[in-house]
Amino acid sequence: MELSREKRIELHGFNNLTKSLSFNMYDICYTKTREEREAYLEYIDEQYNADRLTKILTTVAEIIGAHVLNIAKQDYVPQGASVTVLVSEGPIVEVPEESYDESPGPLPDNVVVALDKSHITVHTYPEFHPDEGISTFRADIDVSTCGEISPLKALNYLIHSFDTDIMTIDYRVRGFTRDISGHKLFIDHTIDSIQNYIPENVQEAYHMIDVNVYQENIFHTKCKLKDFDLDNYLFGYTKEKLSTEEQETITRRLTREMDEIFYGKNIKFSLEDEE
């Protein structure tokens, strides 16, 4: 059913649909030695510590128009961080017509809208391969809102807040609300793809695949950078310091790591590729 703006606004009671956005980003790096790996993890901890992550999440709250009620944050030893932000309904200045449009959100201009009970969380996971010199940093961000506005409005800002090689994005609308006649509405806006909320310049930079279950209001998009420059994946030096053979081996390992994350499965190579 195509929902008009009038039908969405004329509800019986309040809009209690729950909209959840899960944004996962991956940063891949080649760290040949233990010292390089430790230096990379130290760099990641500095870049994405609990204080900086808190600033990112509070800006997300501003974009979706929420009041911050409480912040819990923690830096872990030896690495990693978590932040949880509890937010509540924001003040309504005017009817948020822009919230119904399939378009990238602000970066990061304020969007003031009505929200009920919501939360925003982030957890980071530094990881590394024990043998192949691959270090991977992952950040998981969840934005859950209740009401008319979609957390997808914060997606544009989140993408620009992280240096991302691979992104996996999930969006789901849960529950139902009722219109003035008592008819159930299981979604209050039209959406074909999460890509509608990603700027064109970002879409051009990534390979993107959608896996959507429209009848359940479940949307999934995964993205991998198109261009590969080995210099962007070496920590503390450039590829000129490597032999051609070393460059080819490292490139093969990095691209396999990225492909496995992108496709969500282990990929076996021939013996020649493994050498």
PDB file of C-alpha atoms in Angstrom:
ATOM      1  CA  MET A   1       0.000   0.000   0.000  1.00  0.00           C
ATOM      2  CA  GLU A   2       1.320   3.403  -0.974  1.00  0.00           C
ATOM      3  CA  LEU A   3       1.182   5.655   2.079  1.00  0.00           C
ATOM      4  CA  SER A   4       0.348   9.306   1.587  1.00  0.00           C
ATOM      5  CA  ARG A   5       1.729  11.876   4.020  1.00  0.00           C
ATOM      6  CA  GLU A   6      -1.811  12.593   5.202  1.00  0.00           C
ATOM      7  CA  LYS A   7      -2.424   8.943   6.089  1.00  0.00           C
ATOM      8  CA  ARG A   8       0.843   8.753   7.979  1.00  0.00           C
ATOM      9  CA  ILE A   9       0.039  11.811  10.067  1.00  0.00           C
ATOM     10  CA  GLU A  10      -3.592  11.000  10.813  1.00  0.00           C
ATOM     11  CA  LEU A  11      -2.988   8.204  13.283  1.00  0.00           C
ATOM     12  CA  HIS A  12      -5.037   6.754  16.096  1.00  0.00           C
ATOM     13  CA  GLY A  13      -2.844   7.676  19.038  1.00  0.00           C
ATOM     14  CA  PHE A  14       0.894   8.047  18.462  1.00  0.00           C
ATOM     15  CA  ASN A  15       3.342   6.470  16.019  1.00  0.00           C
ATOM     16  CA  ASN A  16       4.979   3.575  17.876  1.00  0.00           C
ATOM     17  CA  LEU A  17       6.814   1.898  15.008  1.00  0.00           C
ATOM     18  CA  THR A  18      10.367   0.917  15.937  1.00  0.00           C
ATOM     19  CA  LYS A  19      13.010   1.604  13.291  1.00  0.00           C
ATOM     20  CA  SER A  20      16.448   0.100  13.746  1.00  0.00           C
ATOM     21  CA  LEU A  21      19.611   0.876  11.796  1.00  0.00           C
ATOM     22  CA  SER A  22      22.699  -1.297  12.213  1.00  0.00           C
ATOM     23  CA  PHE A  23      25.839   0.144  10.635  1.00  0.00           C
ATOM     24  CA  ASN A  24      29.002  -1.969  10.555  1.00  0.00           C
ATOM     25  CA  MET A  25      32.303  -0.663   9.201  1.00  0.00           C
ATOM     26  CA  TYR A  26      35.602  -2.436   8.605  1.00  0.00           C
ATOM     27  CA  ASP A  27      39.101  -1.006   8.273  1.00  0.00           C
ATOM     28  CA  ILE A  28      41.695  -3.407   6.862  1.00  0.00           C
ATOM     29  CA  CYS A  29      45.472  -3.064   7.273  1.00  0.00           C
ATOM     30  CA  TYR A  30      48.569  -5.159   6.551  1.00  0.00           C
ATOM     31  CA  THR A  31      50.862  -5.400   9.577  1.00  0.00           C
ATOM     32  CA  LYS A  32      53.883  -7.565   8.829  1.00  0.00           C
ATOM     33  CA  THR A  33      55.420  -7.657  12.301  1.00  0.00           C
ATOM     34  CA  ARG A  34      54.126  -7.758  15.833  1.00  0.00           C
ATOM     35  CA  GLU A  35      55.441  -4.232  16.356  1.00  0.00           C
ATOM     36  CA  GLU A  36      53.476  -2.977  13.329  1.00  0.00           C
ATOM     37  CA  ARG A  37      50.320  -4.675  14.568  1.00  0.00           C
ATOM     38  CA  GLU A  38      50.680  -3.191  18.048  1.00  0.00           C
ATOM     39  CA  ALA A  39      51.295   0.252  16.534  1.00  0.00           C
ATOM     40  CA  TYR A  40      48.203  -0.117  14.324  1.00  0.00           C
ATOM     41  CA  LEU A  41      46.028  -1.136  17.276  1.00  0.00           C
ATOM     42  CA  GLU A  42      47.378   1.799  19.277  1.00  0.00           C
ATOM     43  CA  TYR A  43      46.515   4.108  16.377  1.00  0.00           C
ATOM     44  CA  ILE A  44      42.990   2.665  16.186  1.00  0.00           C
ATOM     45  CA  ASP A  45      42.511   3.081  19.920  1.00  0.00           C
ATOM     46  CA  GLU A  46      43.507   6.730  19.624  1.00  0.00           C
ATOM     47  CA  GLN A  47      41.282   7.380  16.601  1.00  0.00           C
ATOM     48  CA  TYR A  48      38.222   5.556  17.913  1.00  0.00           C
ATOM     49  CA  ASN A  49      38.417   5.839  21.665  1.00  0.00           C
ATOM     50  CA  ALA A  50      35.317   6.207  23.807  1.00  0.00           C
ATOM     51  CA  ASP A  51      35.520  10.011  23.879  1.00  0.00           C
ATOM     52  CA  ARG A  52      35.572  10.384  20.078  1.00  0.00           C
ATOM     53  CA  LEU A  53      32.873   7.753  19.644  1.00  0.00           C
ATOM     54  CA  THR A  54      30.742   9.665  22.158  1.00  0.00           C
ATOM     55  CA  LYS A  55      31.062  12.808  20.036  1.00  0.00           C
ATOM     56  CA  ILE A  56      29.967  10.862  16.953  1.00  0.00           C
ATOM     57  CA  LEU A  57      26.929   9.400  18.703  1.00  0.00           C
ATOM     58  CA  THR A  58      25.837  12.695  20.242  1.00  0.00           C
ATOM     59  CA  THR A  59      25.975  14.256  16.771  1.00  0.00           C
ATOM     60  CA  VAL A  60      23.799  11.386  15.522  1.00  0.00           C
ATOM     61  CA  ALA A  61      21.340  12.240  18.285  1.00  0.00           C
ATOM     62  CA  GLU A  62      21.292  15.869  17.125  1.00  0.00           C
ATOM     63  CA  ILE A  63      20.695  14.817  13.512  1.00  0.00           C
ATOM     64  CA  ILE A  64      17.687  12.663  14.396  1.00  0.00           C
ATOM     65  CA  GLY A  65      16.395  15.310  16.804  1.00  0.00           C
ATOM     66  CA  ALA A  66      16.811  13.520  20.134  1.00  0.00           C
ATOM     67  CA  HIS A  67      17.640  14.690  23.655  1.00  0.00           C
ATOM     68  CA  VAL A  68      20.546  12.836  25.289  1.00  0.00           C
ATOM     69  CA  LEU A  69      19.450  11.464  28.662  1.00  0.00           C
ATOM     70  CA  ASN A  70      22.420   9.341  29.643  1.00  0.00           C
ATOM     71  CA  ILE A  71      25.815   8.290  28.276  1.00  0.00           C
ATOM     72  CA  ALA A  72      27.754   5.194  29.336  1.00  0.00           C
ATOM     73  CA  LYS A  73      31.211   4.788  27.817  1.00  0.00           C
ATOM     74  CA  GLN A  74      34.160   2.492  28.337  1.00  0.00           C
ATOM     75  CA  ASP A  75      37.653   1.987  26.896  1.00  0.00           C
ATOM     76  CA  TYR A  76      38.759  -1.626  27.207  1.00  0.00           C
ATOM     77  CA  VAL A  77      42.168  -3.170  27.866  1.00  0.00           C
ATOM     78  CA  PRO A  78      44.057  -4.082  25.760  1.00  0.00           C
ATOM     79  CA  GLN A  79      41.895  -2.434  23.067  1.00  0.00           C
ATOM     80  CA  GLY A  80      38.340  -1.638  22.016  1.00  0.00           C
ATOM     81  CA  ALA A  81      35.630   0.695  23.280  1.00  0.00           C
ATOM     82  CA  SER A  82      31.880   0.865  23.823  1.00  0.00           C
ATOM     83  CA  VAL A  83      29.434   3.754  24.131  1.00  0.00           C
ATOM     84  CA  THR A  84      25.686   3.635  24.837  1.00  0.00           C
ATOM     85  CA  VAL A  85      23.526   6.747  24.562  1.00  0.00           C
ATOM     86  CA  LEU A  86      19.959   6.798  25.865  1.00  0.00           C
ATOM     87  CA  VAL A  87      17.868   9.456  24.146  1.00  0.00           C
ATOM     88  CA  SER A  88      14.317  10.724  24.410  1.00  0.00           C
ATOM     89  CA  GLU A  89      11.782  12.712  22.421  1.00  0.00           C
ATOM     90  CA  GLY A  90      13.134  15.929  20.916  1.00  0.00           C
ATOM     91  CA  PRO A  91      11.243  19.212  20.742  1.00  0.00           C
ATOM     92  CA  ILE A  92       9.008  19.655  17.710  1.00  0.00           C
ATOM     93  CA  VAL A  93       9.638  22.897  15.835  1.00  0.00           C
ATOM     94  CA  GLU A  94       7.686  22.014  12.722  1.00  0.00           C
ATOM     95  CA  VAL A  95       6.305  18.974  10.930  1.00  0.00           C
ATOM     96  CA  PRO A  96       9.388  17.080   9.656  1.00  0.00           C
ATOM     97  CA  GLU A  97       8.337  16.706   6.021  1.00  0.00           C
ATOM     98  CA  GLU A  98      11.872  15.849   4.925  1.00  0.00           C
ATOM     99  CA  SER A  99      11.828  12.695   7.029  1.00  0.00           C
ATOM    100  CA  TYR A 100       9.596  11.049   4.445  1.00  0.00           C
ATOM    101  CA  ASP A 101      11.985  11.546   1.534  1.00  0.00           C
ATOM    102  CA  GLU A 102      14.346   8.807   0.374  1.00  0.00           C
ATOM    103  CA  SER A 103      17.525  10.870   0.383  1.00  0.00           C
ATOM    104  CA  PRO A 104      20.831  11.118   2.251  1.00  0.00           C
ATOM    105  CA  GLY A 105      20.567  12.781   5.633  1.00  0.00           C
ATOM    106  CA  PRO A 106      22.306  15.958   6.727  1.00  0.00           C
ATOM    107  CA  LEU A 107      26.026  16.248   7.241  1.00  0.00           C
ATOM    108  CA  PRO A 108      25.548  17.159  10.033  1.00  0.00           C
ATOM    109  CA  ASP A 109      22.859  19.925  10.045  1.00  0.00           C
ATOM    110  CA  ASN A 110      20.165  19.435  12.663  1.00  0.00           C
ATOM    111  CA  VAL A 111      16.884  17.723  11.870  1.00  0.00           C
ATOM    112  CA  VAL A 112      14.377  18.354  14.664  1.00  0.00           C
ATOM    113  CA  VAL A 113      11.658  15.688  14.821  1.00  0.00           C
ATOM    114  CA  ALA A 114       9.434  13.783  17.223  1.00  0.00           C
ATOM    115  CA  LEU A 115      10.883  10.711  18.923  1.00  0.00           C
ATOM    116  CA  ASP A 116       9.767   8.548  21.810  1.00  0.00           C
ATOM    117  CA  LYS A 117      12.102   5.958  23.333  1.00  0.00           C
ATOM    118  CA  SER A 118      15.403   5.524  21.520  1.00  0.00           C
ATOM    119  CA  HIS A 119      19.011   4.495  21.975  1.00  0.00           C
ATOM    120  CA  ILE A 120      22.289   4.628  20.101  1.00  0.00           C
ATOM    121  CA  THR A 121      25.209   2.279  20.734  1.00  0.00           C
ATOM    122  CA  VAL A 122      28.678   1.589  19.349  1.00  0.00           C
ATOM    123  CA  HIS A 123      31.135  -1.231  20.009  1.00  0.00           C
ATOM    124  CA  THR A 124      34.589  -1.649  18.436  1.00  0.00           C
ATOM    125  CA  TYR A 125      36.455  -4.860  17.711  1.00  0.00           C
ATOM    126  CA  PRO A 126      40.157  -4.804  16.726  1.00  0.00           C
ATOM    127  CA  GLU A 127      41.162  -8.195  15.277  1.00  0.00           C
ATOM    128  CA  PHE A 128      44.136  -9.730  13.458  1.00  0.00           C
ATOM    129  CA  HIS A 129      45.073 -12.835  11.499  1.00  0.00           C
ATOM    130  CA  PRO A 130      47.633 -14.944  13.407  1.00  0.00           C
ATOM    131  CA  ASP A 131      49.695 -15.866  10.325  1.00  0.00           C
ATOM    132  CA  GLU A 132      49.034 -13.622   7.326  1.00  0.00           C
ATOM    133  CA  GLY A 133      49.719 -10.158   8.753  1.00  0.00           C
ATOM    134  CA  ILE A 134      46.139  -8.903   8.344  1.00  0.00           C
ATOM    135  CA  SER A 135      44.710  -6.578  10.979  1.00  0.00           C
ATOM    136  CA  THR A 136      41.002  -5.715  10.892  1.00  0.00           C
ATOM    137  CA  PHE A 137      39.150  -3.073  12.866  1.00  0.00           C
ATOM    138  CA  ARG A 138      35.361  -3.305  13.091  1.00  0.00           C
ATOM    139  CA  ALA A 139      32.878  -0.845  14.579  1.00  0.00           C
ATOM    140  CA  ASP A 140      29.224  -1.777  15.119  1.00  0.00           C
ATOM    141  CA  ILE A 141      26.759   1.079  15.515  1.00  0.00           C
ATOM    142  CA  ASP A 142      23.057   0.639  16.255  1.00  0.00           C
ATOM    143  CA  VAL A 143      20.503   3.438  16.111  1.00  0.00           C
ATOM    144  CA  SER A 144      16.993   2.539  17.262  1.00  0.00           C
ATOM    145  CA  THR A 145      14.167   5.075  17.150  1.00  0.00           C
ATOM    146  CA  CYS A 146      10.444   5.102  17.819  1.00  0.00           C
ATOM    147  CA  GLY A 147       8.207   7.484  15.893  1.00  0.00           C
ATOM    148  CA  GLU A 148       8.031   9.070  12.464  1.00  0.00           C
ATOM    149  CA  ILE A 149      11.693   9.740  11.749  1.00  0.00           C
ATOM    150  CA  SER A 150      13.944   7.032  10.339  1.00  0.00           C
ATOM    151  CA  PRO A 151      17.455   6.600  11.766  1.00  0.00           C
ATOM    152  CA  LEU A 152      18.598   6.335   8.131  1.00  0.00           C
ATOM    153  CA  LYS A 153      18.830  10.133   8.256  1.00  0.00           C
ATOM    154  CA  ALA A 154      22.024   9.667  10.276  1.00  0.00           C
ATOM    155  CA  LEU A 155      23.581   7.219   7.800  1.00  0.00           C
ATOM    156  CA  ASN A 156      25.288   9.858   5.659  1.00  0.00           C
ATOM    157  CA  TYR A 157      27.023  11.319   8.705  1.00  0.00           C
ATOM    158  CA  LEU A 158      28.077   7.891   9.986  1.00  0.00           C
ATOM    159  CA  ILE A 159      29.655   6.980   6.649  1.00  0.00           C
ATOM    160  CA  HIS A 160      31.683  10.202   6.684  1.00  0.00           C
ATOM    161  CA  SER A 161      32.743   9.670  10.308  1.00  0.00           C
ATOM    162  CA  PHE A 162      34.770   6.528   9.603  1.00  0.00           C
ATOM    163  CA  ASP A 163      37.548   5.606   7.194  1.00  0.00           C
ATOM    164  CA  THR A 164      35.717   2.599   5.786  1.00  0.00           C
ATOM    165  CA  ASP A 165      36.834  -0.165   3.430  1.00  0.00           C
ATOM    166  CA  ILE A 166      33.704  -2.266   3.854  1.00  0.00           C
ATOM    167  CA  MET A 167      30.255  -1.396   5.199  1.00  0.00           C
ATOM    168  CA  THR A 168      27.315  -3.641   6.022  1.00  0.00           C
ATOM    169  CA  ILE A 169      24.063  -1.844   6.754  1.00  0.00           C
ATOM    170  CA  ASP A 170      20.795  -3.265   8.072  1.00  0.00           C
ATOM    171  CA  TYR A 171      17.489  -1.425   8.466  1.00  0.00           C
ATOM    172  CA  ARG A 172      14.262  -2.857   9.833  1.00  0.00           C
ATOM    173  CA  VAL A 173      10.869  -1.474  10.803  1.00  0.00           C
ATOM    174  CA  ARG A 174       9.161  -3.451  13.585  1.00  0.00           C
ATOM    175  CA  GLY A 175       5.729  -3.422  15.173  1.00  0.00           C
ATOM    176  CA  PHE A 176       2.715  -1.537  13.840  1.00  0.00           C
ATOM    177  CA  THR A 177       0.724   1.620  14.393  1.00  0.00           C
ATOM    178  CA  ARG A 178      -2.893   2.424  13.463  1.00  0.00           C
ATOM    179  CA  ASP A 179      -4.519   5.086  11.331  1.00  0.00           C
ATOM    180  CA  ILE A 180      -7.650   6.927  12.472  1.00  0.00           C
ATOM    181  CA  SER A 181      -9.881   4.140  11.113  1.00  0.00           C
ATOM    182  CA  GLY A 182      -7.967   1.485  13.092  1.00  0.00           C
ATOM    183  CA  HIS A 183      -6.192   0.072  10.040  1.00  0.00           C
ATOM    184  CA  LYS A 184      -2.738  -1.315  10.912  1.00  0.00           C
ATOM    185  CA  LEU A 185       0.319   0.314   9.326  1.00  0.00           C
ATOM    186  CA  PHE A 186       3.465  -1.822   9.459  1.00  0.00           C
ATOM    187  CA  ILE A 187       5.617   0.884   7.862  1.00  0.00           C
ATOM    188  CA  ASP A 188       4.984   4.624   7.543  1.00  0.00           C
ATOM    189  CA  HIS A 189       7.251   5.486   4.624  1.00  0.00           C
ATOM    190  CA  THR A 190       8.205   4.126   1.224  1.00  0.00           C
ATOM    191  CA  ILE A 191      11.669   2.595   0.876  1.00  0.00           C
ATOM    192  CA  ASP A 192      13.122   0.528  -1.970  1.00  0.00           C
ATOM    193  CA  SER A 193      16.727   0.306  -0.780  1.00  0.00           C
ATOM    194  CA  ILE A 194      19.104   1.640   1.864  1.00  0.00           C
ATOM    195  CA  GLN A 195      21.068   2.988  -1.095  1.00  0.00           C
ATOM    196  CA  ASN A 196      18.430   5.711  -1.416  1.00  0.00           C
ATOM    197  CA  TYR A 197      19.957   7.221   1.729  1.00  0.00           C
ATOM    198  CA  ILE A 198      23.582   7.018   0.560  1.00  0.00           C
ATOM    199  CA  PRO A 199      25.000   9.988  -1.419  1.00  0.00           C
ATOM    200  CA  GLU A 200      25.834   9.424  -5.085  1.00  0.00           C
ATOM    201  CA  ASN A 201      29.545  10.081  -4.610  1.00  0.00           C
ATOM    202  CA  VAL A 202      29.688   7.329  -1.974  1.00  0.00           C
ATOM    203  CA  GLN A 203      27.718   4.944  -4.187  1.00  0.00           C
ATOM    204  CA  GLU A 204      30.183   5.571  -7.005  1.00  0.00           C
ATOM    205  CA  ALA A 205      33.114   4.667  -4.741  1.00  0.00           C
ATOM    206  CA  TYR A 206      31.723   1.304  -3.589  1.00  0.00           C
ATOM    207  CA  HIS A 207      30.509  -1.979  -4.999  1.00  0.00           C
ATOM    208  CA  MET A 208      27.043  -2.424  -3.455  1.00  0.00           C
ATOM    209  CA  ILE A 209      24.735  -5.425  -3.070  1.00  0.00           C
ATOM    210  CA  ASP A 210      21.178  -5.365  -1.679  1.00  0.00           C
ATOM    211  CA  VAL A 211      19.539  -8.295   0.097  1.00  0.00           C
ATOM    212  CA  ASN A 212      16.013  -7.159   1.006  1.00  0.00           C
ATOM    213  CA  VAL A 213      12.908  -8.885   2.382  1.00  0.00           C
ATOM    214  CA  TYR A 214      10.294  -6.323   1.414  1.00  0.00           C
ATOM    215  CA  GLN A 215       7.270  -8.131   2.872  1.00  0.00           C
ATOM    216  CA  GLU A 216       8.981  -8.109   6.279  1.00  0.00           C
ATOM    217  CA  ASN A 217      10.324  -4.540   5.989  1.00  0.00           C
ATOM    218  CA  ILE A 218      13.908  -5.812   6.270  1.00  0.00           C
ATOM    219  CA  PHE A 219      16.637  -4.143   4.208  1.00  0.00           C
ATOM    220  CA  HIS A 220      20.309  -5.065   3.930  1.00  0.00           C
ATOM    221  CA  THR A 221      23.073  -3.406   1.903  1.00  0.00           C
ATOM    222  CA  LYS A 222      26.764  -4.283   1.869  1.00  0.00           C
ATOM    223  CA  CYS A 223      29.475  -2.119   0.324  1.00  0.00           C
ATOM    224  CA  LYS A 224      33.129  -2.619  -0.641  1.00  0.00           C
ATOM    225  CA  LEU A 225      35.529  -0.003  -1.991  1.00  0.00           C
ATOM    226  CA  LYS A 226      36.081  -0.276  -5.738  1.00  0.00           C
ATOM    227  CA  ASP A 227      39.588   1.175  -5.929  1.00  0.00           C
ATOM    228  CA  PHE A 228      42.492  -0.623  -4.286  1.00  0.00           C
ATOM    229  CA  ASP A 229      45.757   1.187  -3.596  1.00  0.00           C
ATOM    230  CA  LEU A 230      48.233  -0.898  -1.602  1.00  0.00           C
ATOM    231  CA  ASP A 231      49.727   2.218  -0.015  1.00  0.00           C
ATOM    232  CA  ASN A 232      46.426   2.773   1.815  1.00  0.00           C
ATOM    233  CA  TYR A 233      46.772  -0.589   3.561  1.00  0.00           C
ATOM    234  CA  LEU A 234      50.397  -0.450   4.695  1.00  0.00           C
ATOM    235  CA  PHE A 235      51.081   0.934   8.148  1.00  0.00           C
ATOM    236  CA  GLY A 236      54.154   3.144   8.505  1.00  0.00           C
ATOM    237  CA  TYR A 237      55.683   2.693   5.044  1.00  0.00           C
ATOM    238  CA  THR A 238      54.834   2.623   1.324  1.00  0.00           C
ATOM    239  CA  LYS A 239      54.871  -0.126  -1.301  1.00  0.00           C
ATOM    240  CA  GLU A 240      58.125   1.215  -2.811  1.00  0.00           C
ATOM    241  CA  LYS A 241      59.927  -0.480   0.075  1.00  0.00           C
ATOM    242  CA  LEU A 242      58.563  -3.856  -1.002  1.00  0.00           C
ATOM    243  CA  SER A 243      59.608  -6.123  -3.839  1.00  0.00           C
ATOM    244  CA  THR A 244      57.162  -6.785  -6.655  1.00  0.00           C
ATOM    245  CA  GLU A 245      56.595 -10.284  -5.319  1.00  0.00           C
ATOM    246  CA  GLU A 246      55.883  -8.958  -1.826  1.00  0.00           C
ATOM    247  CA  GLN A 247      53.445  -6.414  -3.216  1.00  0.00           C
ATOM    248  CA  GLU A 248      51.565  -9.113  -5.124  1.00  0.00           C
ATOM    249  CA  THR A 249      51.413 -11.428  -2.103  1.00  0.00           C
ATOM    250  CA  ILE A 250      50.192  -8.714   0.263  1.00  0.00           C
ATOM    251  CA  THR A 251      47.645  -7.458  -2.273  1.00  0.00           C
ATOM    252  CA  ARG A 252      46.298 -10.996  -2.698  1.00  0.00           C
ATOM    253  CA  ARG A 253      45.930 -11.455   1.064  1.00  0.00           C
ATOM    254  CA  LEU A 254      44.255  -8.082   1.574  1.00  0.00           C
ATOM    255  CA  THR A 255      41.790  -8.459  -1.284  1.00  0.00           C
ATOM    256  CA  ARG A 256      40.891 -11.956  -0.101  1.00  0.00           C
ATOM    257  CA  GLU A 257      40.237 -10.633   3.390  1.00  0.00           C
ATOM    258  CA  MET A 258      37.995  -7.906   1.974  1.00  0.00           C
ATOM    259  CA  ASP A 259      36.153 -10.321  -0.320  1.00  0.00           C
ATOM    260  CA  GLU A 260      35.528 -12.742   2.546  1.00  0.00           C
ATOM    261  CA  ILE A 261      34.065  -9.992   4.703  1.00  0.00           C
ATOM    262  CA  PHE A 262      32.007  -8.608   1.807  1.00  0.00           C
ATOM    263  CA  TYR A 263      30.556 -11.968   0.755  1.00  0.00           C
ATOM    264  CA  GLY A 264      30.337 -13.335   4.303  1.00  0.00           C
ATOM    265  CA  LYS A 265      32.211 -16.580   3.672  1.00  0.00           C
ATOM    266  CA  ASN A 266      35.709 -18.054   3.579  1.00  0.00           C
ATOM    267  CA  ILE A 267      37.181 -18.165   0.079  1.00  0.00           C
ATOM    268  CA  LYS A 268      39.564 -20.898  -0.944  1.00  0.00           C
ATOM    269  CA  PHE A 269      42.324 -20.127  -3.427  1.00  0.00           C
ATOM    270  CA  SER A 270      44.448 -22.436  -5.493  1.00  0.00           C
ATOM    271  CA  LEU A 271      47.861 -23.505  -4.227  1.00  0.00           C
ATOM    272  CA  GLU A 272      49.489 -21.094  -6.678  1.00  0.00           C
ATOM    273  CA  ASP A 273      47.517 -18.203  -5.207  1.00  0.00           C
ATOM    274  CA  GLU A 274      48.484 -19.207  -1.675  1.00  0.00           C
ATOM    275  CA  GLU A 275      52.211 -19.214  -2.436  1.00  0.00           C
TER     276      GLU A 275
END
